[in-house]
Amino acid sequence: KQTLLPLLKEETSSFIFPCKPAVQRPELQHMVMELLRCIPLLLFLLFVCGLDHFIFSVLSIIQHHSFIEYSYQTSHHLSVNVMGTSLMAELLRSTIGALNTSFDTKMETSNLACLPQPTGMTRQQYLNTCLPLGALALLCLAQVYPFRLRRAIAAFYFPKREKTRVVFLYNKLLRQRKNFLHLQRGRVARQARQPPTLGMLLLQWCCRRWPWLRRCLRQKCTLCGTPETPQHQPCPSPDCFALYCESCW
């Protein structure tokens, strides 16, 4: 209602406006908590990828520096010569001569079959591994927008409860506005009782002597700190240099 609208700057920061595309302060805390829950998953993923790369490096070193090749070559010749021309010599020559053998052996072997054959992950595989975590982080950022529909859905199914909630909020804002004005008056009074500093006294004297300096010095609202605009209202007291924005005034 007009008794409350437009909202003050301090009150606006505690509400969520569904039509604003930016993430607002009440939603920011919840979003940050959801993102913090993704940090353990990110650390675990980095640990697993680092462990995979470490194991691949160790196995690759073993593969390249532990290769051994064996070469074995031998030659064997056996010959029995029986001398003489007698019958016994001929008989021995025919029987023992069968023992004459000659063969060469050459064998080459290696431990290639026993060595590991590691295969490193490609960039695409690393990217596919990180995509689910990236999608989870994006969902944490985008979930604030579907959450804004909760109140509208609840109001559609429970209109009486929604009306009760609106009345409660209205009365709560009225009480807060009353206390807010009381606290701000006390705050301004405490600031007025404090003795001004030497720099502030010099600035006030220059502004009184040369009024055009006020245009060069951009002041702020005494209550909310909003930078000076043409809508700001100065205090009507001639000895007071306080400035207020339109809502605070």
PDB file of C-alpha atoms in Angstrom:
ATOM      1  CA  LYS A   1       0.000   0.000   0.000  1.00  0.00           C
ATOM      2  CA  GLN A   2       0.966   3.655  -0.292  1.00  0.00           C
ATOM      3  CA  THR A   3       1.729   3.733   3.420  1.00  0.00           C
ATOM      4  CA  LEU A   4       4.739   1.503   2.745  1.00  0.00           C
ATOM      5  CA  LEU A   5       5.612   1.956  -0.920  1.00  0.00           C
ATOM      6  CA  PRO A   6       8.126   2.819  -2.202  1.00  0.00           C
ATOM      7  CA  LEU A   7      10.273   0.658   0.036  1.00  0.00           C
ATOM      8  CA  LEU A   8      13.325   2.114   1.698  1.00  0.00           C
ATOM      9  CA  LYS A   9      16.782   1.088   0.515  1.00  0.00           C
ATOM     10  CA  GLU A  10      17.406  -0.942   3.684  1.00  0.00           C
ATOM     11  CA  GLU A  11      14.056  -2.718   3.229  1.00  0.00           C
ATOM     12  CA  THR A  12      14.566  -3.471  -0.460  1.00  0.00           C
ATOM     13  CA  SER A  13      17.676  -5.565   0.234  1.00  0.00           C
ATOM     14  CA  SER A  14      15.666  -8.035   2.352  1.00  0.00           C
ATOM     15  CA  PHE A  15      13.102  -8.861  -0.365  1.00  0.00           C
ATOM     16  CA  ILE A  16      13.285 -10.954  -3.524  1.00  0.00           C
ATOM     17  CA  PHE A  17      11.835  -9.394  -6.653  1.00  0.00           C
ATOM     18  CA  PRO A  18      10.957 -12.202  -9.130  1.00  0.00           C
ATOM     19  CA  CYS A  19      11.272 -10.056 -12.254  1.00  0.00           C
ATOM     20  CA  LYS A  20      14.859  -8.965 -11.598  1.00  0.00           C
ATOM     21  CA  PRO A  21      17.339 -11.075 -13.584  1.00  0.00           C
ATOM     22  CA  ALA A  22      20.202 -10.458 -11.149  1.00  0.00           C
ATOM     23  CA  VAL A  23      20.781 -12.646  -8.088  1.00  0.00           C
ATOM     24  CA  GLN A  24      19.601 -10.724  -5.030  1.00  0.00           C
ATOM     25  CA  ARG A  25      21.023 -10.631  -1.534  1.00  0.00           C
ATOM     26  CA  PRO A  26      18.612 -13.109   0.142  1.00  0.00           C
ATOM     27  CA  GLU A  27      19.323 -15.602  -2.660  1.00  0.00           C
ATOM     28  CA  LEU A  28      23.079 -15.068  -2.620  1.00  0.00           C
ATOM     29  CA  GLN A  29      23.689 -16.776   0.720  1.00  0.00           C
ATOM     30  CA  HIS A  30      21.753 -19.887  -0.296  1.00  0.00           C
ATOM     31  CA  MET A  31      23.539 -20.009  -3.650  1.00  0.00           C
ATOM     32  CA  VAL A  32      26.968 -19.706  -2.010  1.00  0.00           C
ATOM     33  CA  MET A  33      26.150 -22.562   0.373  1.00  0.00           C
ATOM     34  CA  GLU A  34      25.176 -24.769  -2.559  1.00  0.00           C
ATOM     35  CA  LEU A  35      28.414 -23.903  -4.364  1.00  0.00           C
ATOM     36  CA  LEU A  36      30.437 -24.700  -1.239  1.00  0.00           C
ATOM     37  CA  ARG A  37      28.945 -28.185  -1.264  1.00  0.00           C
ATOM     38  CA  CYS A  38      30.492 -28.695  -4.710  1.00  0.00           C
ATOM     39  CA  ILE A  39      34.006 -28.038  -3.405  1.00  0.00           C
ATOM     40  CA  PRO A  40      34.500 -31.561  -1.895  1.00  0.00           C
ATOM     41  CA  LEU A  41      33.419 -33.087  -5.216  1.00  0.00           C
ATOM     42  CA  LEU A  42      35.826 -30.809  -7.070  1.00  0.00           C
ATOM     43  CA  LEU A  43      38.706 -31.741  -4.756  1.00  0.00           C
ATOM     44  CA  PHE A  44      37.903 -35.446  -5.140  1.00  0.00           C
ATOM     45  CA  LEU A  45      37.799 -35.099  -8.919  1.00  0.00           C
ATOM     46  CA  LEU A  46      41.150 -33.294  -8.962  1.00  0.00           C
ATOM     47  CA  PHE A  47      42.642 -35.972  -6.711  1.00  0.00           C
ATOM     48  CA  VAL A  48      41.397 -38.782  -8.958  1.00  0.00           C
ATOM     49  CA  CYS A  49      42.666 -37.085 -12.125  1.00  0.00           C
ATOM     50  CA  GLY A  50      46.028 -36.386 -10.517  1.00  0.00           C
ATOM     51  CA  LEU A  51      46.308 -39.972  -9.282  1.00  0.00           C
ATOM     52  CA  ASP A  52      45.443 -41.249 -12.758  1.00  0.00           C
ATOM     53  CA  HIS A  53      48.140 -39.084 -14.340  1.00  0.00           C
ATOM     54  CA  PHE A  54      50.685 -40.159 -11.706  1.00  0.00           C
ATOM     55  CA  ILE A  55      50.026 -43.879 -12.247  1.00  0.00           C
ATOM     56  CA  PHE A  56      50.186 -43.396 -16.023  1.00  0.00           C
ATOM     57  CA  SER A  57      53.558 -41.609 -15.690  1.00  0.00           C
ATOM     58  CA  VAL A  58      55.004 -44.386 -13.492  1.00  0.00           C
ATOM     59  CA  LEU A  59      53.861 -47.159 -15.828  1.00  0.00           C
ATOM     60  CA  SER A  60      55.137 -45.227 -18.847  1.00  0.00           C
ATOM     61  CA  ILE A  61      58.582 -44.891 -17.255  1.00  0.00           C
ATOM     62  CA  ILE A  62      58.610 -48.616 -16.500  1.00  0.00           C
ATOM     63  CA  GLN A  63      57.619 -49.396 -20.081  1.00  0.00           C
ATOM     64  CA  HIS A  64      60.369 -47.273 -21.651  1.00  0.00           C
ATOM     65  CA  HIS A  65      63.239 -48.015 -19.255  1.00  0.00           C
ATOM     66  CA  SER A  66      62.686 -51.660 -18.256  1.00  0.00           C
ATOM     67  CA  PHE A  67      62.810 -53.266 -21.693  1.00  0.00           C
ATOM     68  CA  ILE A  68      65.345 -56.138 -21.875  1.00  0.00           C
ATOM     69  CA  GLU A  69      66.145 -58.227 -24.979  1.00  0.00           C
ATOM     70  CA  TYR A  70      67.960 -61.573 -24.795  1.00  0.00           C
ATOM     71  CA  SER A  71      69.951 -63.100 -27.722  1.00  0.00           C
ATOM     72  CA  TYR A  72      71.228 -66.720 -27.477  1.00  0.00           C
ATOM     73  CA  GLN A  73      73.267 -68.372 -30.211  1.00  0.00           C
ATOM     74  CA  THR A  74      75.085 -71.733 -30.133  1.00  0.00           C
ATOM     75  CA  SER A  75      76.660 -74.187 -32.597  1.00  0.00           C
ATOM     76  CA  HIS A  76      77.075 -77.978 -32.020  1.00  0.00           C
ATOM     77  CA  HIS A  77      79.097 -80.358 -34.224  1.00  0.00           C
ATOM     78  CA  LEU A  78      79.784 -84.032 -33.450  1.00  0.00           C
ATOM     79  CA  SER A  79      81.800 -86.238 -35.805  1.00  0.00           C
ATOM     80  CA  VAL A  80      83.163 -89.771 -35.209  1.00  0.00           C
ATOM     81  CA  ASN A  81      85.839 -90.976 -37.625  1.00  0.00           C
ATOM     82  CA  VAL A  82      86.707 -94.687 -37.748  1.00  0.00           C
ATOM     83  CA  MET A  83      90.024 -95.441 -39.466  1.00  0.00           C
ATOM     84  CA  GLY A  84      90.912 -98.684 -41.222  1.00  0.00           C
ATOM     85  CA  THR A  85      89.664-100.865 -44.071  1.00  0.00           C
ATOM     86  CA  SER A  86      88.802-104.078 -42.252  1.00  0.00           C
ATOM     87  CA  LEU A  87      85.359-105.590 -41.900  1.00  0.00           C
ATOM     88  CA  MET A  88      85.127-104.427 -38.301  1.00  0.00           C
ATOM     89  CA  ALA A  89      86.075-100.916 -39.305  1.00  0.00           C
ATOM     90  CA  GLU A  90      83.373-100.887 -41.946  1.00  0.00           C
ATOM     91  CA  LEU A  91      80.856-102.202 -39.428  1.00  0.00           C
ATOM     92  CA  LEU A  92      81.755 -99.559 -36.850  1.00  0.00           C
ATOM     93  CA  ARG A  93      81.767 -96.833 -39.474  1.00  0.00           C
ATOM     94  CA  SER A  94      78.205 -97.740 -40.511  1.00  0.00           C
ATOM     95  CA  THR A  95      76.860 -97.929 -36.965  1.00  0.00           C
ATOM     96  CA  ILE A  96      78.715 -95.207 -35.100  1.00  0.00           C
ATOM     97  CA  GLY A  97      78.675 -92.890 -38.090  1.00  0.00           C
ATOM     98  CA  ALA A  98      74.980 -92.320 -37.417  1.00  0.00           C
ATOM     99  CA  LEU A  99      76.016 -90.319 -34.354  1.00  0.00           C
ATOM    100  CA  ASN A 100      77.518 -87.607 -36.492  1.00  0.00           C
ATOM    101  CA  THR A 101      75.357 -84.521 -35.878  1.00  0.00           C
ATOM    102  CA  SER A 102      75.666 -80.841 -36.651  1.00  0.00           C
ATOM    103  CA  PHE A 103      73.220 -78.088 -35.757  1.00  0.00           C
ATOM    104  CA  ASP A 104      73.197 -74.316 -35.007  1.00  0.00           C
ATOM    105  CA  THR A 105      70.841 -72.658 -32.489  1.00  0.00           C
ATOM    106  CA  LYS A 106      69.891 -68.956 -32.503  1.00  0.00           C
ATOM    107  CA  MET A 107      67.193 -67.632 -30.118  1.00  0.00           C
ATOM    108  CA  GLU A 108      66.086 -64.068 -29.427  1.00  0.00           C
ATOM    109  CA  THR A 109      63.561 -63.147 -26.718  1.00  0.00           C
ATOM    110  CA  SER A 110      62.533 -60.115 -24.623  1.00  0.00           C
ATOM    111  CA  ASN A 111      60.301 -59.107 -21.689  1.00  0.00           C
ATOM    112  CA  LEU A 112      58.012 -57.019 -23.921  1.00  0.00           C
ATOM    113  CA  ALA A 113      55.006 -59.218 -23.131  1.00  0.00           C
ATOM    114  CA  CYS A 114      55.518 -58.634 -19.395  1.00  0.00           C
ATOM    115  CA  LEU A 115      55.799 -54.839 -19.597  1.00  0.00           C
ATOM    116  CA  PRO A 116      52.743 -52.644 -18.899  1.00  0.00           C
ATOM    117  CA  GLN A 117      51.041 -50.928 -21.810  1.00  0.00           C
ATOM    118  CA  PRO A 118      49.524 -47.774 -20.215  1.00  0.00           C
ATOM    119  CA  THR A 119      47.130 -45.532 -22.120  1.00  0.00           C
ATOM    120  CA  GLY A 120      46.701 -41.948 -20.945  1.00  0.00           C
ATOM    121  CA  MET A 121      43.360 -40.163 -20.876  1.00  0.00           C
ATOM    122  CA  THR A 122      42.734 -37.686 -23.658  1.00  0.00           C
ATOM    123  CA  ARG A 123      41.549 -34.108 -23.226  1.00  0.00           C
ATOM    124  CA  GLN A 124      38.082 -35.114 -24.354  1.00  0.00           C
ATOM    125  CA  GLN A 125      37.925 -37.785 -21.665  1.00  0.00           C
ATOM    126  CA  TYR A 126      39.049 -35.303 -19.015  1.00  0.00           C
ATOM    127  CA  LEU A 127      36.412 -32.861 -20.283  1.00  0.00           C
ATOM    128  CA  ASN A 128      33.694 -35.518 -20.156  1.00  0.00           C
ATOM    129  CA  THR A 129      34.736 -36.291 -16.576  1.00  0.00           C
ATOM    130  CA  CYS A 130      34.435 -32.639 -15.502  1.00  0.00           C
ATOM    131  CA  LEU A 131      31.198 -31.894 -17.371  1.00  0.00           C
ATOM    132  CA  PRO A 132      28.840 -33.319 -14.682  1.00  0.00           C
ATOM    133  CA  LEU A 133      30.478 -31.191 -11.997  1.00  0.00           C
ATOM    134  CA  GLY A 134      30.260 -28.124 -14.244  1.00  0.00           C
ATOM    135  CA  ALA A 135      26.594 -28.838 -14.882  1.00  0.00           C
ATOM    136  CA  LEU A 136      26.036 -29.169 -11.124  1.00  0.00           C
ATOM    137  CA  ALA A 137      27.647 -25.765 -10.510  1.00  0.00           C
ATOM    138  CA  LEU A 138      25.479 -24.186 -13.225  1.00  0.00           C
ATOM    139  CA  LEU A 139      22.379 -25.690 -11.634  1.00  0.00           C
ATOM    140  CA  CYS A 140      23.396 -24.170  -8.303  1.00  0.00           C
ATOM    141  CA  LEU A 141      23.554 -20.771 -10.012  1.00  0.00           C
ATOM    142  CA  ALA A 142      20.313 -21.216 -11.955  1.00  0.00           C
ATOM    143  CA  GLN A 143      18.204 -22.727  -9.191  1.00  0.00           C
ATOM    144  CA  VAL A 144      17.424 -19.304  -7.716  1.00  0.00           C
ATOM    145  CA  TYR A 145      15.069 -18.571 -10.610  1.00  0.00           C
ATOM    146  CA  PRO A 146      12.814 -21.675 -10.244  1.00  0.00           C
ATOM    147  CA  PHE A 147      12.807 -21.115  -6.473  1.00  0.00           C
ATOM    148  CA  ARG A 148      11.110 -17.750  -7.047  1.00  0.00           C
ATOM    149  CA  LEU A 149       8.043 -19.606  -8.288  1.00  0.00           C
ATOM    150  CA  ARG A 150       7.480 -21.382  -4.971  1.00  0.00           C
ATOM    151  CA  ARG A 151       5.467 -18.540  -3.466  1.00  0.00           C
ATOM    152  CA  ALA A 152       3.298 -18.187  -6.588  1.00  0.00           C
ATOM    153  CA  ILE A 153       2.579 -21.935  -6.675  1.00  0.00           C
ATOM    154  CA  ALA A 154       1.762 -22.013  -2.962  1.00  0.00           C
ATOM    155  CA  ALA A 155      -0.510 -18.950  -3.353  1.00  0.00           C
ATOM    156  CA  PHE A 156      -2.382 -20.663  -6.203  1.00  0.00           C
ATOM    157  CA  TYR A 157      -3.201 -23.747  -4.147  1.00  0.00           C
ATOM    158  CA  PHE A 158      -3.634 -22.012  -0.765  1.00  0.00           C
ATOM    159  CA  PRO A 159      -5.087 -18.506  -1.381  1.00  0.00           C
ATOM    160  CA  LYS A 160      -6.301 -18.050   2.212  1.00  0.00           C
ATOM    161  CA  ARG A 161      -2.879 -18.813   3.585  1.00  0.00           C
ATOM    162  CA  GLU A 162      -1.379 -16.359   1.084  1.00  0.00           C
ATOM    163  CA  LYS A 163      -3.730 -13.613   2.237  1.00  0.00           C
ATOM    164  CA  THR A 164      -2.745 -14.266   5.864  1.00  0.00           C
ATOM    165  CA  ARG A 165       0.926 -14.091   4.945  1.00  0.00           C
ATOM    166  CA  VAL A 166       0.456 -10.783   3.113  1.00  0.00           C
ATOM    167  CA  VAL A 167      -1.345  -9.224   6.094  1.00  0.00           C
ATOM    168  CA  PHE A 168       1.379 -10.466   8.433  1.00  0.00           C
ATOM    169  CA  LEU A 169       4.086  -9.001   6.189  1.00  0.00           C
ATOM    170  CA  TYR A 170       2.267  -5.689   5.968  1.00  0.00           C
ATOM    171  CA  ASN A 171       1.996  -5.370   9.754  1.00  0.00           C
ATOM    172  CA  LYS A 172       5.590  -6.458  10.197  1.00  0.00           C
ATOM    173  CA  LEU A 173       6.810  -3.779   7.792  1.00  0.00           C
ATOM    174  CA  LEU A 174       4.761  -1.146   9.600  1.00  0.00           C
ATOM    175  CA  ARG A 175       6.409  -2.053  12.917  1.00  0.00           C
ATOM    176  CA  GLN A 176       9.860  -2.112  11.320  1.00  0.00           C
ATOM    177  CA  ARG A 177       9.253   1.252   9.643  1.00  0.00           C
ATOM    178  CA  LYS A 178       8.260   2.812  12.967  1.00  0.00           C
ATOM    179  CA  ASN A 179      11.307   1.429  14.728  1.00  0.00           C
ATOM    180  CA  PHE A 180      13.498   2.352  11.751  1.00  0.00           C
ATOM    181  CA  LEU A 181      12.522   6.020  11.881  1.00  0.00           C
ATOM    182  CA  HIS A 182      13.096   6.093  15.642  1.00  0.00           C
ATOM    183  CA  LEU A 183      16.549   4.516  15.324  1.00  0.00           C
ATOM    184  CA  GLN A 184      17.564   6.786  12.458  1.00  0.00           C
ATOM    185  CA  ARG A 185      16.534   9.897  14.353  1.00  0.00           C
ATOM    186  CA  GLY A 186      18.716   8.783  17.248  1.00  0.00           C
ATOM    187  CA  ARG A 187      21.573   8.048  14.851  1.00  0.00           C
ATOM    188  CA  VAL A 188      21.388  11.502  13.272  1.00  0.00           C
ATOM    189  CA  ALA A 189      21.200  13.117  16.720  1.00  0.00           C
ATOM    190  CA  ARG A 190      24.341  11.251  17.848  1.00  0.00           C
ATOM    191  CA  GLN A 191      26.171  12.342  14.702  1.00  0.00           C
ATOM    192  CA  ALA A 192      25.120  15.957  15.326  1.00  0.00           C
ATOM    193  CA  ARG A 193      26.455  15.861  18.907  1.00  0.00           C
ATOM    194  CA  GLN A 194      29.884  14.737  17.793  1.00  0.00           C
ATOM    195  CA  PRO A 195      32.309  17.663  17.388  1.00  0.00           C
ATOM    196  CA  PRO A 196      33.285  18.159  13.747  1.00  0.00           C
ATOM    197  CA  THR A 197      36.860  17.490  12.696  1.00  0.00           C
ATOM    198  CA  LEU A 198      39.244  20.189  11.545  1.00  0.00           C
ATOM    199  CA  GLY A 199      38.830  19.181   7.905  1.00  0.00           C
ATOM    200  CA  MET A 200      35.050  19.286   8.166  1.00  0.00           C
ATOM    201  CA  LEU A 201      35.162  22.746   9.778  1.00  0.00           C
ATOM    202  CA  LEU A 202      37.398  23.997   6.986  1.00  0.00           C
ATOM    203  CA  LEU A 203      35.089  22.512   4.355  1.00  0.00           C
ATOM    204  CA  GLN A 204      31.995  24.063   5.942  1.00  0.00           C
ATOM    205  CA  TRP A 205      33.698  27.479   6.126  1.00  0.00           C
ATOM    206  CA  CYS A 206      34.672  27.267   2.445  1.00  0.00           C
ATOM    207  CA  CYS A 207      31.116  26.295   1.471  1.00  0.00           C
ATOM    208  CA  ARG A 208      29.670  29.225   3.395  1.00  0.00           C
ATOM    209  CA  ARG A 209      32.166  31.657   1.874  1.00  0.00           C
ATOM    210  CA  TRP A 210      31.926  30.280  -1.654  1.00  0.00           C
ATOM    211  CA  PRO A 211      28.502  28.637  -2.120  1.00  0.00           C
ATOM    212  CA  TRP A 212      29.370  27.470  -5.618  1.00  0.00           C
ATOM    213  CA  LEU A 213      31.733  24.893  -4.040  1.00  0.00           C
ATOM    214  CA  ARG A 214      28.679  22.853  -3.032  1.00  0.00           C
ATOM    215  CA  ARG A 215      28.175  21.923  -6.683  1.00  0.00           C
ATOM    216  CA  CYS A 216      31.701  20.535  -6.953  1.00  0.00           C
ATOM    217  CA  LEU A 217      31.561  18.533  -3.721  1.00  0.00           C
ATOM    218  CA  ARG A 218      29.221  15.592  -4.231  1.00  0.00           C
ATOM    219  CA  GLN A 219      27.698  14.738  -0.879  1.00  0.00           C
ATOM    220  CA  LYS A 220      25.879  11.587   0.243  1.00  0.00           C
ATOM    221  CA  CYS A 221      22.662  10.904   2.080  1.00  0.00           C
ATOM    222  CA  THR A 222      23.186  11.137   5.821  1.00  0.00           C
ATOM    223  CA  LEU A 223      21.174   7.955   6.471  1.00  0.00           C
ATOM    224  CA  CYS A 224      21.642   5.519   3.580  1.00  0.00           C
ATOM    225  CA  GLY A 225      24.773   6.945   1.913  1.00  0.00           C
ATOM    226  CA  THR A 226      23.223   7.328  -1.549  1.00  0.00           C
ATOM    227  CA  PRO A 227      25.281   9.727  -3.768  1.00  0.00           C
ATOM    228  CA  GLU A 228      23.777  13.159  -4.220  1.00  0.00           C
ATOM    229  CA  THR A 229      21.182  13.657  -6.974  1.00  0.00           C
ATOM    230  CA  PRO A 230      18.902  16.586  -7.840  1.00  0.00           C
ATOM    231  CA  GLN A 231      16.134  14.909  -5.813  1.00  0.00           C
ATOM    232  CA  HIS A 232      18.137  15.087  -2.571  1.00  0.00           C
ATOM    233  CA  GLN A 233      16.782  17.428   0.105  1.00  0.00           C
ATOM    234  CA  PRO A 234      19.107  19.544   2.303  1.00  0.00           C
ATOM    235  CA  CYS A 235      18.222  20.184   5.902  1.00  0.00           C
ATOM    236  CA  PRO A 236      16.279  23.500   6.172  1.00  0.00           C
ATOM    237  CA  SER A 237      18.312  24.554   9.209  1.00  0.00           C
ATOM    238  CA  PRO A 238      20.955  27.100   8.087  1.00  0.00           C
ATOM    239  CA  ASP A 239      23.601  25.675  10.445  1.00  0.00           C
ATOM    240  CA  CYS A 240      23.021  22.067   9.379  1.00  0.00           C
ATOM    241  CA  PHE A 241      24.736  20.627   6.323  1.00  0.00           C
ATOM    242  CA  ALA A 242      22.955  17.281   6.359  1.00  0.00           C
ATOM    243  CA  LEU A 243      21.600  15.952   3.074  1.00  0.00           C
ATOM    244  CA  TYR A 244      18.860  13.356   2.613  1.00  0.00           C
ATOM    245  CA  CYS A 245      17.652  11.350  -0.331  1.00  0.00           C
ATOM    246  CA  GLU A 246      13.978  11.459  -1.290  1.00  0.00           C
ATOM    247  CA  SER A 247      12.955   8.251   0.491  1.00  0.00           C
ATOM    248  CA  CYS A 248      14.837   9.052   3.713  1.00  0.00           C
ATOM    249  CA  TRP A 249      13.534  12.642   3.713  1.00  0.00           C
TER     250      TRP A 249
END
